[in-house]
Amino acid sequence: MESNQQDPTPQGCFKIEELQTFQTFEGQILQDVYYYMWLNRQPEGEPSYRFIYYLELLFDSHESLLLTSGEDSDAIHVGHTEDLLGTAERLRELHGVITIQRVHAGNFPLWQPALVHPLEAIRLSKHESGLYLNDALLLDFGRQQVLVQLSARDGLELSVYEN
């Protein structure tokens, strides 16, 4: 935790470790996609809603890239399995029911053109300091580009990016 306090990266930018993680996935072939949906239960009489809390991209190397909006939906971060499982367990204990569900998304129209194609690049917007903003990123699979951004309400929002 202390290293976070000394990290000079501005709050709205990706950390160096996250940028290095992105680079390790470039050139790898996308095999499958999963969403981890957070079911936000509301008081009786109000409609519940759900949002994408984590996005998991599985590659031919048998490694996965996890992207998350975090619990506060204030920035996109590279996620870790342990954090996802810990949050899911805390929520289950708090509410007495499963609140995070894994949904297979590889067969969704958004991802079909990207499957079995290499991730050519992860494109980012530059901050005025020369660092990279963490409010959105573009997954470039050549024939399909997927924009991952923070939702106006909660979680991640995914869409096809068209030039």
Coordinates of C-alpha atoms in Angstrom, one line a residue:
M1 CA 0.0 0.0 0.0
E2 CA 2.9 2.4 0.8
S3 CA 4.1 2.1 -2.8
N4 CA 0.8 3.6 -4.0
Q5 CA 1.2 6.6 -1.8
Q6 CA 4.7 7.2 -3.4
D7 CA 3.6 6.5 -6.9
P8 CA 4.1 9.8 -9.0
T9 CA 1.5 8.7 -11.6
P10 CA -1.4 11.2 -11.6
Q11 CA -4.7 9.7 -10.5
G12 CA -6.3 9.8 -14.0
C13 CA -3.5 7.9 -15.7
F14 CA -2.4 4.3 -16.2
K15 CA 0.5 3.2 -14.1
I16 CA 3.7 2.0 -15.7
E17 CA 3.0 -1.6 -14.6
E18 CA -0.4 -1.5 -16.4
L19 CA 1.2 -0.2 -19.6
Q20 CA 3.8 -3.0 -19.4
T21 CA 1.0 -5.6 -18.9
F22 CA -0.8 -4.2 -22.0
Q23 CA 2.4 -4.7 -24.1
T24 CA 2.7 -8.4 -23.1
F25 CA -0.7 -9.1 -24.7
E26 CA -0.1 -7.3 -28.0
G27 CA 0.3 -9.9 -30.8
Q28 CA -1.5 -12.6 -28.9
I29 CA -4.6 -14.3 -30.4
L30 CA -7.9 -13.7 -28.6
Q31 CA -9.6 -17.1 -27.8
D32 CA -12.5 -16.1 -25.6
V33 CA -14.2 -13.3 -23.6
Y34 CA -16.0 -13.2 -20.3
Y35 CA -17.9 -10.4 -18.4
Y36 CA -18.1 -10.4 -14.7
M37 CA -21.4 -8.7 -14.0
W38 CA -22.1 -6.9 -10.7
L39 CA -25.8 -7.2 -9.8
N40 CA -26.7 -4.1 -7.9
R41 CA -29.7 -4.9 -5.8
Q42 CA -31.9 -2.0 -4.8
P43 CA -34.4 -1.6 -1.9
E44 CA -37.8 -3.2 -2.4
G45 CA -39.8 -1.5 -5.1
E46 CA -36.8 -0.1 -7.0
P47 CA -35.4 -1.9 -10.0
S48 CA -32.1 -3.6 -9.7
Y49 CA -29.5 -3.1 -12.3
R50 CA -26.3 -4.8 -13.4
F51 CA -23.1 -3.6 -15.0
I52 CA -19.8 -5.0 -16.3
Y53 CA -17.4 -4.9 -13.3
Y54 CA -14.6 -6.9 -15.0
L55 CA -13.8 -7.8 -18.6
E56 CA -11.7 -10.9 -19.1
L57 CA -9.9 -11.5 -22.4
L58 CA -8.5 -15.0 -22.8
F59 CA -5.6 -15.5 -25.2
D60 CA -3.9 -18.4 -26.9
S61 CA -1.0 -18.2 -24.4
H62 CA -3.5 -19.4 -21.8
E63 CA -3.1 -16.0 -20.0
S64 CA -5.9 -13.6 -19.5
L65 CA -6.1 -9.8 -19.4
L66 CA -8.5 -8.5 -16.8
L67 CA -9.8 -5.0 -17.0
T68 CA -12.0 -3.4 -14.3
S69 CA -13.6 -0.2 -13.5
G70 CA -12.8 -0.8 -9.8
E71 CA -15.4 -0.6 -7.1
D72 CA -15.8 3.1 -7.4
S73 CA -16.0 3.2 -11.3
D74 CA -13.5 6.0 -11.3
A75 CA -10.8 4.6 -13.7
I76 CA -10.0 1.6 -15.7
H77 CA -7.3 -0.6 -14.2
V78 CA -5.6 -3.9 -15.0
G79 CA -7.4 -6.3 -12.6
H80 CA -6.2 -9.3 -10.7
T81 CA -8.1 -12.6 -10.1
E82 CA -7.5 -12.4 -6.3
D83 CA -9.1 -8.9 -6.1
L84 CA -12.1 -10.1 -8.1
L85 CA -12.6 -13.2 -6.0
G86 CA -12.1 -11.2 -2.8
T87 CA -14.8 -8.6 -3.8
A88 CA -17.2 -11.3 -4.8
E89 CA -16.8 -13.1 -1.5
R90 CA -17.2 -9.9 0.5
L91 CA -20.4 -9.0 -1.4
R92 CA -21.7 -12.5 -1.0
E93 CA -21.1 -12.4 2.8
L94 CA -22.7 -8.9 3.0
H95 CA -25.8 -9.6 1.0
G96 CA -26.2 -13.4 1.5
V97 CA -26.4 -14.0 -2.2
I98 CA -24.1 -14.1 -5.2
T99 CA -23.7 -10.6 -6.5
I100 CA -21.0 -11.1 -9.2
Q101 CA -21.8 -13.4 -12.0
R102 CA -19.5 -14.7 -14.8
V103 CA -21.1 -14.4 -18.3
H104 CA -19.6 -16.0 -21.4
A105 CA -19.4 -13.1 -24.0
G106 CA -17.2 -14.7 -26.7
N107 CA -20.3 -15.5 -28.8
F108 CA -21.6 -11.9 -28.6
P109 CA -21.7 -10.0 -31.9
L110 CA -19.2 -7.4 -30.5
W111 CA -16.5 -10.1 -30.0
Q112 CA -17.2 -12.5 -32.9
P113 CA -15.1 -10.6 -35.5
A114 CA -12.2 -10.4 -33.0
L115 CA -12.0 -14.0 -32.0
V116 CA -9.0 -16.0 -33.2
H117 CA -7.3 -12.8 -34.3
P118 CA -4.3 -11.1 -32.8
L119 CA -4.5 -8.1 -30.6
E120 CA -2.6 -5.7 -32.8
A121 CA -2.5 -2.9 -30.2
I122 CA -4.1 -1.4 -27.1
R123 CA -4.5 2.3 -28.0
L124 CA -4.6 4.9 -25.3
S125 CA -5.2 8.7 -25.1
K126 CA -2.4 10.9 -23.9
H127 CA -2.6 13.1 -20.8
E128 CA -1.1 16.5 -20.9
S129 CA 1.9 15.2 -18.9
G130 CA 2.7 12.7 -21.6
L131 CA 1.2 9.8 -19.6
Y132 CA -1.9 7.8 -20.7
L133 CA -5.4 8.5 -19.5
N134 CA -7.2 5.6 -17.8
D135 CA -10.8 6.5 -18.7
A136 CA -10.9 4.6 -22.0
L137 CA -8.8 2.3 -24.2
L138 CA -9.2 0.8 -27.6
L139 CA -8.6 -2.9 -28.2
D140 CA -7.4 -3.1 -31.8
F141 CA -7.9 -6.5 -33.4
G142 CA -7.4 -5.1 -37.0
R143 CA -10.8 -6.1 -38.4
Q144 CA -12.6 -5.2 -35.2
Q145 CA -11.8 -2.5 -32.7
V146 CA -13.5 -2.5 -29.3
L147 CA -13.8 0.7 -27.3
V148 CA -13.7 0.1 -23.5
Q149 CA -14.7 3.1 -21.4
L150 CA -16.1 4.0 -18.1
S151 CA -19.9 4.0 -18.1
A152 CA -21.7 7.1 -17.1
R153 CA -23.5 5.1 -14.3
D154 CA -21.2 2.3 -13.1
G155 CA -18.7 -0.2 -14.5
L156 CA -17.4 -0.6 -18.0
E157 CA -19.1 0.2 -21.3
L158 CA -18.1 -1.7 -24.5
S159 CA -18.8 -0.8 -28.1
V160 CA -17.5 -1.2 -31.6
Y161 CA -15.2 1.6 -32.5
E162 CA -15.6 3.0 -36.1
N163 CA -13.2 5.5 -37.5

